Short mmCIF file of C-alpha atoms and ligand atoms in Angstrom, two decimals:
data_model
loop_
_atom_site.label_atom_id
_atom_site.label_comp_id
_atom_site.label_asym_id
_atom_site.label_seq_id
_atom_site.Cartn_x
_atom_site.Cartn_y
_atom_site.Cartn_z
CA MET A 908 36.37 16.94 -21.46
CA VAL A 909 34.47 18.87 -24.60
CA ILE A 910 34.32 22.64 -25.05
CA ASP A 911 34.10 24.97 -27.44
CA GLY A 912 33.05 21.83 -29.87
CA ALA A 913 36.61 20.38 -29.31
CA PRO A 914 38.34 17.86 -27.08
CA HIS A 915 39.63 20.33 -24.20
CA VAL A 916 42.56 18.24 -21.89
CA PRO A 917 43.21 20.36 -19.03
CA ALA A 918 46.74 21.94 -18.52
CA GLY A 919 48.16 20.09 -15.41
CA ALA A 920 44.49 18.81 -14.35
CA GLY A 921 44.44 15.78 -11.78
CA VAL A 922 42.70 12.37 -13.11
CA LEU A 923 40.04 10.96 -11.39
CA ASP A 924 39.99 7.33 -11.78
CA VAL A 925 37.30 5.49 -13.37
CA VAL A 926 37.01 2.28 -11.68
CA ASP A 927 34.82 -1.19 -13.17
CA PRO A 928 32.68 -1.51 -10.03
CA ALA A 929 31.73 -5.19 -10.73
CA THR A 930 35.47 -5.77 -11.30
CA GLY A 931 37.66 -3.06 -8.48
CA ASP A 932 39.92 -2.60 -11.89
CA THR A 933 40.89 1.05 -13.10
CA VAL A 934 39.83 1.24 -16.82
CA ALA A 935 40.01 4.92 -17.26
CA GLY A 936 40.79 8.35 -16.03
CA ILE A 937 38.96 11.07 -16.76
CA PRO A 938 40.22 14.68 -16.19
CA ALA A 939 39.38 16.30 -12.93
CA GLY A 940 38.24 19.81 -14.02
CA THR A 941 38.85 22.79 -12.04
CA ALA A 942 36.57 26.23 -11.96
CA ALA A 943 39.16 27.84 -15.16
CA ASP A 944 37.63 24.75 -17.08
CA VAL A 945 34.48 25.92 -16.15
CA ASP A 946 35.03 29.03 -16.72
CA ARG A 947 35.94 28.11 -20.35
CA ALA A 948 33.03 26.09 -20.92
CA VAL A 949 30.55 29.13 -20.00
CA ALA A 950 32.50 31.14 -21.96
CA ALA A 951 31.99 28.96 -24.87
CA ALA A 952 28.45 28.53 -24.10
CA LYS A 953 27.66 32.41 -23.82
CA ALA A 954 30.03 32.65 -27.30
CA ALA A 955 27.74 30.51 -29.31
CA SER A 956 24.44 31.59 -27.43
CA PRO A 957 23.20 34.61 -29.56
CA GLY A 958 24.10 32.03 -33.01
CA TRP A 959 22.22 29.36 -31.05
CA ARG A 960 19.37 31.82 -30.39
CA ALA A 961 18.48 32.98 -33.62
CA THR A 962 18.70 29.56 -34.91
CA PRO A 963 15.22 29.06 -35.75
CA ALA A 964 12.98 26.68 -33.70
CA ALA A 965 12.56 23.98 -36.63
CA GLU A 966 16.34 23.81 -37.19
CA ARG A 967 16.99 23.65 -33.47
CA GLY A 968 14.52 20.72 -33.55
CA ARG A 969 15.99 19.07 -36.58
CA LEU A 970 19.35 18.99 -34.93
CA VAL A 971 18.16 18.11 -31.72
CA GLY A 972 16.58 15.15 -33.83
CA ARG A 973 19.96 14.37 -34.76
CA LEU A 974 20.73 13.90 -31.22
CA ALA A 975 18.73 11.25 -30.81
CA ASP A 976 19.71 9.83 -33.92
CA ALA A 977 23.25 9.62 -32.89
CA VAL A 978 22.41 8.12 -29.62
CA ALA A 979 20.11 5.23 -31.50
CA ALA A 980 23.03 4.61 -33.83
CA HIS A 981 26.02 4.35 -30.62
CA GLY A 982 23.29 2.84 -28.29
CA GLU A 983 25.31 -0.36 -28.19
CA GLU A 984 28.36 1.67 -27.70
CA LEU A 985 27.07 3.80 -24.95
CA ALA A 986 25.25 1.40 -23.19
CA GLN A 987 28.90 -0.74 -22.78
CA LEU A 988 30.25 2.72 -21.42
CA ASP A 989 27.74 2.46 -18.70
CA ALA A 990 28.10 -0.81 -17.82
CA LEU A 991 31.55 -0.71 -17.32
CA ASP A 992 31.54 2.52 -15.90
CA ASN A 993 28.03 2.30 -13.49
CA GLY A 994 27.85 -1.40 -12.97
CA SER A 995 24.38 -1.93 -13.94
CA PRO A 996 23.06 -4.83 -16.42
CA LEU A 997 24.24 -4.08 -20.26
CA ARG A 998 20.78 -5.60 -21.21
CA MET A 999 19.05 -2.46 -19.05
CA LEU A 1000 21.36 -0.10 -19.93
CA ARG A 1001 19.89 -0.85 -23.78
CA ASN A 1002 16.49 -0.39 -22.21
CA ASP A 1003 18.17 3.07 -21.50
CA VAL A 1004 19.10 3.56 -24.69
CA ARG A 1005 15.33 3.02 -26.14
CA LEU A 1006 13.98 6.08 -23.58
CA ALA A 1007 16.63 8.59 -23.85
CA VAL A 1008 15.81 8.08 -28.17
CA ASP A 1009 12.09 8.30 -27.36
CA GLN A 1010 12.59 11.74 -24.69
CA VAL A 1011 14.95 13.07 -27.04
CA ARG A 1012 12.83 13.00 -30.09
CA TYR A 1013 9.82 13.84 -28.23
CA PHE A 1014 11.41 17.54 -27.69
CA ALA A 1015 12.89 17.56 -31.10
CA GLY A 1016 9.10 17.36 -31.60
CA LEU A 1017 7.74 20.14 -29.62
CA ALA A 1018 10.16 22.42 -31.45
CA LEU A 1019 7.42 24.50 -32.70
CA GLU A 1020 5.24 24.28 -29.61
CA LEU A 1021 7.49 27.07 -27.87
CA ARG A 1022 4.68 29.51 -28.80
CA GLY A 1023 3.06 32.41 -26.61
CA GLN A 1024 -0.66 33.89 -26.08
CA SER A 1025 -2.90 36.52 -27.61
CA ILE A 1026 -4.06 38.48 -24.66
CA PRO A 1027 -7.54 40.43 -25.04
CA ALA A 1028 -6.27 44.36 -24.12
CA PRO A 1029 -7.66 47.24 -23.93
CA GLY A 1030 -6.65 50.21 -27.28
CA GLY A 1031 -3.82 47.28 -28.51
CA ILE A 1032 -2.99 44.35 -28.89
CA ASP A 1033 -0.87 42.02 -26.55
CA PHE A 1034 1.02 38.53 -26.90
CA THR A 1035 3.58 36.81 -25.35
CA VAL A 1036 6.93 35.34 -26.71
CA PHE A 1037 9.66 32.80 -25.01
CA GLU A 1038 12.84 33.13 -24.91
CA PRO A 1039 15.73 31.21 -23.81
CA PHE A 1040 17.73 31.78 -20.92
CA GLY A 1041 21.27 31.74 -22.19
CA VAL A 1042 23.46 29.64 -20.73
CA VAL A 1043 21.72 26.39 -18.99
CA GLY A 1044 23.69 24.49 -16.42
CA ARG A 1045 23.02 21.17 -15.78
CA LEU A 1046 24.01 18.84 -13.28
CA VAL A 1047 23.40 15.04 -13.34
CA PRO A 1048 23.53 11.73 -10.96
CA PHE A 1049 25.15 8.20 -11.26
CA ASN A 1050 22.38 6.45 -11.83
CA HIS A 1051 21.65 6.22 -15.58
CA PRO A 1052 24.41 8.24 -17.27
CA LEU A 1053 24.12 7.80 -20.94
CA MET A 1054 19.83 8.27 -20.46
CA PHE A 1055 20.23 11.58 -18.68
CA ALA A 1056 23.35 13.46 -20.50
CA ALA A 1057 21.01 12.84 -23.46
CA THR A 1058 17.77 13.35 -22.53
CA LYS A 1059 18.38 16.65 -20.13
CA LEU A 1060 20.05 18.33 -23.43
CA ALA A 1061 17.33 18.35 -24.92
CA ALA A 1062 14.77 20.54 -24.05
CA PRO A 1063 16.99 23.20 -23.62
CA LEU A 1064 18.63 22.85 -26.26
CA VAL A 1065 15.28 23.31 -28.34
CA ALA A 1066 14.78 26.37 -26.24
CA GLY A 1067 17.27 27.74 -27.47
CA ASN A 1068 20.11 27.49 -24.36
CA THR A 1069 23.48 26.47 -24.67
CA VAL A 1070 24.19 23.85 -21.74
CA VAL A 1071 27.23 22.99 -20.12
CA LEU A 1072 26.93 19.87 -18.82
CA LYS A 1073 28.19 17.97 -15.68
CA PRO A 1074 27.75 14.73 -15.36
CA SER A 1075 28.54 12.55 -12.02
CA GLU A 1076 32.45 11.82 -11.39
CA HIS A 1077 31.83 8.27 -10.70
CA THR A 1078 30.31 7.75 -14.17
CA SER A 1079 31.09 10.58 -17.00
CA LEU A 1080 32.44 8.23 -19.78
CA SER A 1081 29.20 8.24 -21.56
CA ALA A 1082 28.53 12.00 -21.16
CA LEU A 1083 31.67 12.34 -22.48
CA ARG A 1084 31.00 10.46 -26.03
CA ILE A 1085 27.61 11.98 -25.82
CA GLY A 1086 29.45 15.43 -25.91
CA GLU A 1087 31.68 14.36 -28.79
CA LEU A 1088 28.61 13.04 -30.50
CA CYS A 1089 27.14 16.56 -29.97
CA ALA A 1090 30.31 18.40 -31.35
CA GLU A 1091 29.28 16.61 -34.63
CA ILE A 1092 26.42 18.17 -34.92
CA PHE A 1093 25.89 21.49 -33.15
CA PRO A 1094 27.57 24.47 -33.43
CA PRO A 1095 31.13 24.95 -31.31
CA GLY A 1096 30.04 25.66 -27.74
CA VAL A 1097 26.21 24.72 -28.10
CA VAL A 1098 26.72 21.97 -26.00
CA ASN A 1099 30.07 20.81 -23.41
CA VAL A 1100 30.73 18.80 -21.22
CA VAL A 1101 33.03 19.17 -18.16
CA THR A 1102 33.95 16.92 -15.60
CA GLY A 1103 35.36 16.62 -12.32
CA LEU A 1104 33.81 16.60 -8.60
CA GLY A 1105 30.86 18.30 -7.33
CA SER A 1106 32.45 20.11 -5.19
CA THR A 1107 34.79 22.12 -7.24
CA VAL A 1108 33.09 21.49 -11.10
CA GLY A 1109 29.31 21.52 -9.45
CA ALA A 1110 29.98 24.49 -7.12
CA ARG A 1111 31.61 26.87 -9.53
CA LEU A 1112 28.77 25.67 -12.36
CA THR A 1113 26.19 26.56 -10.03
CA SER A 1114 27.58 29.73 -8.91
CA HIS A 1115 28.70 31.36 -11.92
CA PRO A 1116 27.14 34.50 -13.01
CA ASP A 1117 26.79 33.71 -16.38
CA VAL A 1118 24.76 30.53 -15.74
CA PRO A 1119 21.04 32.10 -15.00
CA ARG A 1120 19.25 28.88 -15.33
CA ILE A 1121 20.64 25.62 -13.77
CA ALA A 1122 18.64 22.46 -13.78
CA PHE A 1123 20.38 19.75 -11.13
CA THR A 1124 18.99 15.99 -10.78
CA GLY A 1125 20.76 14.36 -7.79
CA SER A 1126 20.25 14.26 -3.90
CA VAL A 1127 18.26 15.98 -1.15
CA GLU A 1128 21.52 16.97 0.39
CA THR A 1129 23.31 18.10 -2.82
CA GLY A 1130 19.97 19.96 -3.86
CA LEU A 1131 19.76 22.48 -0.82
CA HIS A 1132 23.53 23.09 -1.12
CA ILE A 1133 22.61 24.34 -4.70
CA GLN A 1134 19.91 26.10 -3.90
CA ARG A 1135 22.21 28.15 -1.25
CA GLN A 1136 25.27 28.51 -3.60
CA ALA A 1137 22.85 29.38 -7.20
CA ALA A 1138 21.72 32.75 -4.69
CA ALA A 1139 25.35 33.62 -4.20
CA ASP A 1140 25.54 36.71 -6.19
CA ARG A 1141 22.63 36.64 -8.67
CA VAL A 1142 19.05 35.33 -8.68
CA LYS A 1143 18.68 32.61 -10.64
CA VAL A 1144 15.75 29.66 -12.30
CA VAL A 1145 16.72 26.60 -9.90
CA THR A 1146 15.00 23.42 -10.77
CA LEU A 1147 15.65 20.36 -8.49
CA GLU A 1148 14.67 16.35 -9.32
CA LEU A 1149 15.57 14.84 -6.13
CA GLY A 1150 15.27 11.69 -3.89
CA GLY A 1151 12.21 9.65 -2.62
CA LYS A 1152 11.31 7.34 -0.06
CA ASN A 1153 8.21 6.33 -2.41
CA PRO A 1154 5.79 4.51 -0.79
CA LEU A 1155 3.82 1.36 -2.79
CA ILE A 1156 0.48 0.68 -0.97
CA VAL A 1157 -1.69 -2.57 -1.82
CA PHE A 1158 -5.32 -3.14 -0.57
CA ALA A 1159 -6.78 -5.46 0.50
CA ASP A 1160 -8.89 -5.48 -3.00
CA ALA A 1161 -5.85 -5.61 -5.19
CA ASP A 1162 -4.62 -8.26 -7.74
CA LEU A 1163 -1.86 -9.63 -5.84
CA ASP A 1164 0.05 -11.54 -8.38
CA ALA A 1165 0.43 -8.13 -10.09
CA ALA A 1166 0.65 -6.12 -6.96
CA VAL A 1167 3.88 -8.78 -5.96
CA ALA A 1168 5.08 -8.44 -10.01
CA GLY A 1169 4.54 -4.42 -9.55
CA ALA A 1170 6.66 -4.29 -6.00
CA VAL A 1171 9.62 -6.12 -7.56
CA HIS A 1172 9.62 -3.79 -10.59
CA GLY A 1173 9.15 -0.87 -8.72
CA MET A 1174 12.15 -1.51 -6.86
CA ASN A 1175 13.93 -1.34 -10.01
CA PHE A 1176 16.73 -4.01 -8.75
CA THR A 1177 17.75 -4.32 -12.42
CA TRP A 1178 19.20 -1.37 -11.47
CA GLN A 1179 20.40 -2.25 -8.14
CA GLY A 1180 17.86 -0.21 -6.63
CA GLN A 1181 19.57 2.84 -7.37
CA SER A 1182 16.28 4.95 -9.08
CA CYS A 1183 14.98 8.27 -7.67
CA GLY A 1184 11.36 7.12 -8.02
CA SER A 1185 11.98 3.57 -6.69
CA THR A 1186 8.48 2.72 -4.68
CA SER A 1187 11.14 1.19 -1.32
CA ARG A 1188 8.60 1.07 1.49
CA ALA A 1189 5.74 -1.19 0.77
CA TYR A 1190 2.67 -0.78 3.18
CA VAL A 1191 0.50 -4.19 2.57
CA HIS A 1192 -2.93 -4.54 4.10
CA ARG A 1193 -2.91 -7.14 6.71
CA SER A 1194 -5.37 -9.08 5.11
CA VAL A 1195 -2.54 -10.15 2.48
CA TRP A 1196 0.50 -9.82 3.99
CA ASP A 1197 1.72 -13.47 3.97
CA ARG A 1198 0.89 -14.05 0.59
CA PHE A 1199 2.21 -10.51 -0.63
CA LEU A 1200 5.71 -11.54 1.44
CA ALA A 1201 5.75 -15.57 -0.30
CA GLY A 1202 5.00 -13.96 -3.28
CA VAL A 1203 7.95 -11.53 -3.22
CA GLU A 1204 10.18 -13.99 -1.91
CA ALA A 1205 9.58 -16.44 -4.75
CA ARG A 1206 10.14 -13.69 -7.48
CA LEU A 1207 13.73 -12.46 -6.00
CA GLY A 1208 14.86 -15.82 -5.69
CA GLY A 1209 15.05 -15.74 -9.50
CA LEU A 1210 17.28 -12.99 -9.89
CA ARG A 1211 20.87 -13.37 -10.97
CA VAL A 1212 23.32 -10.83 -9.36
CA GLY A 1213 26.84 -10.63 -11.24
CA ASP A 1214 28.47 -9.39 -13.95
CA PRO A 1215 26.50 -6.37 -15.85
CA PHE A 1216 28.23 -7.91 -19.36
CA ASP A 1217 26.41 -10.97 -18.63
CA GLU A 1218 23.40 -11.20 -20.48
CA THR A 1219 21.39 -13.49 -18.03
CA THR A 1220 22.21 -10.75 -15.24
CA ASP A 1221 19.06 -9.09 -13.51
CA VAL A 1222 21.02 -7.08 -10.58
CA GLY A 1223 24.49 -5.69 -11.55
CA ALA A 1224 27.05 -4.07 -9.11
CA ILE A 1225 26.72 -1.52 -7.20
CA VAL A 1226 28.28 1.82 -8.80
CA HIS A 1227 31.43 2.65 -6.70
CA ARG A 1228 32.79 2.02 -2.96
CA GLY A 1229 31.42 4.67 -1.17
CA GLN A 1230 27.73 4.19 -2.16
CA TYR A 1231 27.91 -0.03 -1.19
CA ASP A 1232 29.23 1.14 2.26
CA ARG A 1233 26.09 3.64 2.90
CA VAL A 1234 23.73 0.52 1.63
CA SER A 1235 25.71 -2.00 2.87
CA ARG A 1236 24.97 -0.15 6.47
CA TYR A 1237 21.53 0.15 5.90
CA VAL A 1238 21.11 -3.41 5.11
CA GLU A 1239 23.62 -4.03 8.95
CA ALA A 1240 20.96 -1.86 10.32
CA GLY A 1241 18.29 -3.86 9.15
CA LEU A 1242 20.09 -7.21 10.27
CA ASP A 1243 20.62 -5.87 13.98
CA ASP A 1244 17.39 -4.52 14.39
CA PRO A 1245 14.54 -6.80 16.44
CA ARG A 1246 11.68 -5.34 14.64
CA ALA A 1247 12.91 -6.22 10.99
CA ARG A 1248 12.80 -9.55 9.81
CA LEU A 1249 15.07 -10.65 6.64
CA VAL A 1250 12.60 -12.00 4.44
CA VAL A 1251 15.06 -12.75 1.26
CA GLY A 1252 18.86 -11.27 0.45
CA GLY A 1253 21.03 -9.62 2.97
CA SER A 1254 23.92 -10.80 1.85
CA ARG A 1255 27.34 -8.69 0.29
CA ARG A 1256 30.49 -9.32 -1.27
CA ASP A 1257 32.80 -6.96 -2.03
CA GLU A 1258 36.44 -8.63 -2.84
CA LYS A 1259 36.18 -8.19 -6.44
CA GLY A 1260 33.40 -5.93 -7.17
CA LEU A 1261 30.75 -4.44 -5.31
CA PHE A 1262 27.30 -6.21 -4.87
CA ILE A 1263 24.53 -6.52 -2.71
CA GLU A 1264 21.81 -9.14 -3.04
CA PRO A 1265 18.40 -7.51 -3.66
CA THR A 1266 17.16 -7.52 0.04
CA VAL A 1267 13.46 -7.57 1.67
CA PHE A 1268 12.88 -6.87 5.53
CA ALA A 1269 9.29 -7.26 7.09
CA PHE A 1270 8.12 -5.44 9.62
CA ASP A 1271 5.46 -7.79 11.22
CA GLY A 1272 4.96 -5.26 13.93
CA GLY A 1273 4.08 -2.49 12.13
CA PRO A 1274 5.40 0.97 11.54
CA CYS A 1275 8.32 2.22 13.80
CA ASP A 1276 11.37 4.47 13.09
CA SER A 1277 13.60 2.42 11.25
CA VAL A 1278 15.76 4.34 8.70
CA LEU A 1279 14.77 1.59 6.35
CA LEU A 1280 11.32 3.36 6.84
CA THR A 1281 12.51 7.02 6.80
CA GLU A 1282 15.52 7.65 4.36
CA GLU A 1283 16.01 7.26 1.24
CA VAL A 1284 18.72 3.75 1.00
CA PHE A 1285 19.10 4.32 -3.27
CA GLY A 1286 20.54 0.45 -3.41
CA PRO A 1287 18.22 -2.97 -3.15
CA VAL A 1288 16.34 -2.88 -0.28
CA LEU A 1289 13.02 -2.98 -0.02
CA ALA A 1290 10.91 -2.89 3.56
CA VAL A 1291 7.30 -4.07 3.95
CA VAL A 1292 4.65 -3.26 6.71
CA PRO A 1293 1.60 -4.37 7.18
CA PHE A 1294 -1.13 -1.94 7.72
CA ASP A 1295 -5.29 -2.08 8.58
CA ASP A 1296 -7.20 0.93 6.95
CA HIS A 1297 -6.82 3.67 4.47
CA GLU A 1298 -6.21 6.54 6.49
CA GLU A 1299 -3.65 5.07 8.66
CA VAL A 1300 -1.87 3.81 5.17
CA VAL A 1301 -2.13 7.48 3.83
CA ALA A 1302 -0.81 9.21 7.15
CA LEU A 1303 2.08 6.95 7.02
CA ALA A 1304 2.80 7.49 3.41
CA ASN A 1305 3.01 10.71 3.95
CA ALA A 1306 4.51 11.22 7.16
CA LEU A 1307 8.64 12.06 5.79
CA PRO A 1308 9.03 14.92 4.40
CA LEU A 1309 9.99 13.32 0.75
CA GLY A 1310 7.19 13.45 -2.27
CA LEU A 1311 9.05 12.21 -5.35
CA THR A 1312 6.26 8.69 -6.37
CA ALA A 1313 3.77 6.98 -5.24
CA SER A 1314 2.10 3.15 -6.46
CA VAL A 1315 -1.48 2.18 -5.63
CA TRP A 1316 -2.33 -1.31 -5.63
CA THR A 1317 -6.57 -2.05 -5.60
CA SER A 1318 -9.52 -3.26 -8.17
CA SER A 1319 -11.52 0.12 -6.56
CA LEU A 1320 -11.79 2.99 -8.35
CA ASP A 1321 -13.20 4.57 -5.71
CA THR A 1322 -9.99 3.85 -3.46
CA ALA A 1323 -7.55 4.55 -6.40
CA MET A 1324 -9.49 8.42 -6.72
CA ARG A 1325 -9.19 8.98 -3.01
CA ALA A 1326 -5.39 7.75 -2.54
CA THR A 1327 -4.45 9.74 -5.67
CA SER A 1328 -5.52 12.67 -4.22
CA GLU A 1329 -4.40 12.45 -0.90
CA LEU A 1330 -1.07 10.96 -1.46
CA GLU A 1331 1.32 13.87 -0.89
CA ALA A 1332 3.91 13.06 -4.16
CA GLY A 1333 4.51 14.24 -7.68
CA TYR A 1334 3.86 10.93 -9.88
CA VAL A 1335 1.40 8.51 -8.84
CA TRP A 1336 0.82 5.47 -10.45
CA VAL A 1337 -2.28 3.01 -9.96
CA ASN A 1338 -2.10 -0.74 -10.44
CA ALA A 1339 1.58 -0.12 -11.80
CA SER A 1340 5.08 1.27 -10.98
CA SER A 1341 8.39 2.75 -12.28
CA VAL A 1342 6.43 3.69 -15.73
CA HIS A 1343 8.04 6.44 -17.49
CA ILE A 1344 6.21 7.77 -20.36
CA PRO A 1345 7.61 10.48 -22.35
CA GLY A 1346 5.30 13.53 -22.47
CA THR A 1347 4.36 12.58 -18.99
CA PRO A 1348 5.41 15.18 -16.14
CA PHE A 1349 7.67 13.58 -13.52
CA GLY A 1350 9.00 15.36 -10.23
CA GLY A 1351 8.74 15.73 -6.85
CA VAL A 1352 7.12 17.49 -3.72
CA LYS A 1353 8.38 18.41 -0.57
CA ASN A 1354 11.80 18.09 -0.01
CA SER A 1355 11.70 15.89 -3.64
CA GLY A 1356 11.98 18.68 -5.54
CA VAL A 1357 10.86 21.45 -7.83
CA GLY A 1358 9.78 21.52 -11.32
CA ARG A 1359 8.88 18.98 -13.98
CA GLU A 1360 10.12 17.42 -16.61
CA GLU A 1361 9.74 14.67 -19.13
CA GLY A 1362 6.80 16.94 -20.41
CA VAL A 1363 5.84 19.58 -22.42
CA GLU A 1364 6.45 21.96 -19.08
CA GLU A 1365 10.49 20.69 -19.26
CA LEU A 1366 10.66 23.00 -22.48
CA THR A 1367 8.50 25.89 -21.43
CA SER A 1368 10.66 25.53 -17.91
CA TYR A 1369 13.73 26.53 -20.24
CA ALA A 1370 12.43 29.81 -21.38
CA GLN A 1371 11.32 33.15 -20.17
CA GLN A 1372 7.95 34.79 -21.31
CA LYS A 1373 8.33 38.25 -22.50
CA ASN A 1374 4.57 40.07 -22.81
CA VAL A 1375 4.35 42.27 -25.80
CA TYR A 1376 1.99 45.67 -25.85
CA ILE A 1377 1.37 47.06 -29.01
CA ARG A 1378 -0.73 50.46 -28.38
CA VAL A 1379 -3.18 50.41 -31.55
CA GLU A 1380 -5.03 54.07 -32.67
CA GLY A 1381 -8.72 53.36 -32.85
CA LYS A 1382 -8.66 50.25 -31.25
P1 NAD B 1482 24.64 13.40 -5.97
O1 NAD B 1482 23.83 14.86 -5.24
O2 NAD B 1482 25.36 12.92 -4.79
O3 NAD B 1482 25.38 13.95 -7.08
C1 NAD B 1482 24.57 14.64 -8.16
C2 NAD B 1482 25.39 15.56 -9.20
O4 NAD B 1482 25.84 16.80 -7.91
C3 NAD B 1482 26.95 14.89 -9.45
O5 NAD B 1482 27.09 15.26 -10.64
C4 NAD B 1482 27.77 15.98 -8.49
O6 NAD B 1482 29.25 15.97 -8.98
C5 NAD B 1482 26.91 17.14 -8.71
N1 NAD B 1482 27.53 17.58 -7.16
C6 NAD B 1482 27.68 17.20 -5.60
N2 NAD B 1482 28.43 17.71 -4.86
C7 NAD B 1482 27.81 18.90 -5.59
C8 NAD B 1482 27.77 20.66 -5.24
N3 NAD B 1482 28.13 21.67 -4.34
N4 NAD B 1482 27.59 21.65 -5.89
C9 NAD B 1482 27.29 21.22 -7.29
N5 NAD B 1482 27.16 20.30 -7.31
C10 NAD B 1482 27.48 18.99 -7.04
O7 NAD B 1482 23.61 12.51 -6.49
P2 NAD B 1482 24.01 11.06 -6.92
O8 NAD B 1482 24.71 10.14 -5.68
O9 NAD B 1482 24.93 11.40 -7.67
O10 NAD B 1482 22.70 10.79 -7.36
C11 NAD B 1482 21.62 9.51 -5.95
C12 NAD B 1482 20.62 10.46 -5.53
O11 NAD B 1482 20.24 11.63 -6.88
C13 NAD B 1482 19.54 9.93 -5.14
O12 NAD B 1482 19.22 10.48 -4.26
C14 NAD B 1482 18.56 10.05 -6.30
O13 NAD B 1482 16.97 9.93 -5.89
C15 NAD B 1482 18.76 10.77 -6.76
N6 NAD B 1482 17.84 11.33 -8.33
C16 NAD B 1482 16.86 11.77 -8.43
C17 NAD B 1482 16.18 11.73 -9.71
C18 NAD B 1482 14.99 12.41 -9.80
O14 NAD B 1482 14.21 12.74 -11.38
N7 NAD B 1482 14.52 13.00 -9.09
C19 NAD B 1482 16.45 11.13 -10.49
C20 NAD B 1482 18.01 10.25 -10.28
C21 NAD B 1482 18.51 10.27 -8.97
#
């Protein structure tokens, strides 16, 4: 672990095996942290807090900019660690490096924008200032390890907070390396990385009385748990970036080739479908149904599944055994369901490495209660359903208690504008899918989360407004 600017090997701690999901080989071990390790990291972050808070904002931004430079300079190493640990194709992880660098630079550049307002007030002067919370607990999932470890540090640091980062127990290697790089850039205690299980390290971090601000990216189930846990004995600000079962709607007037390409891109098959924003249920107008499915089948036939280190691989390994079994159960549910027609894929192998082919099920008979249409699979499985009219498809899209992203395909501005206002989602693409643009607010409605990240709102969410009123004689 990295605590107080130095490597920390907890005395007598257990070790969690790091298993390469593409081979099944154990390649490393990481410390299974305990509540005592979290306490130590929080104490270091708390001690570093006054100094970091007093550091001029421009200097904080400059140092966060150096984090972006370090991620860029060590990009290949970080991408290789993730390929080994997480199983996504190396060439796609290089893309995660680029996104991380852009996002960290974006927040570094905002350092002087955290400014308050002057408010007209009778008999005096009124203004607001933004102040940091102190120690931020940042918990991230397994699907984009280096990208989340790097980008999710930037906004809280720029806002003047110190951070305790807890990566997924399944993919901690790149976060540990980023912790080492941070130790060369920031004063001791400003960035700390603790590893271990969610039920011990995560539980202690989120309920710790000296951590007033929690930001979590992960599943809905854990998010609900964290909201309860965080409320144990103090009031905290908790933001949550959670799961989705995101609809993609292809209207009759869509550019069909583009919509097919968008449906495949939107599934993030090149990360084995393991992305929260994946458009995993496609609603397709009945007039273009056959052509759409034929197009998707043709495109997926060309994807190569295999070794993440092979530069020609499109789809890598599923991150760990538990996730493989979970996704497999969804594939089996589709294969066993007479309402679901297998269009492409369906095969799996787990003897040496965990691989699941991109899989598409068509529900020719229309919407139904299949789990493939109602639950987040978080794997390479797309469900496709025909629809007839606008009201029907919007009602279907909005029927779930989730609302992260949505994607609309149409050549009509009227249809696009109507659908974007009706869809219950935090981020809507029109004639596009799965595009992340630094500066735009990403986040969910309903059970997909609370709060917005990747834009200026993320920065302000890590600061608290203080209002100051100064009475002035004669004003
Ligand atoms: P997860 O919820 O199982 O774990 C996420 C993190 O929470 C891990 O670090 C884990 O150790 C920790 N954790 C687990 N139990 C905890 C507890 N009781 N207290 C505190 N921390 C705990 O999620 P995952 O399986 O790693 O990731 C997949 C999920 O993440 C999917 O549902 C996906 O949609 C979601 N996700 C959302 C976004 C977004 O931006 N909305 C982005 C990526 C992933």
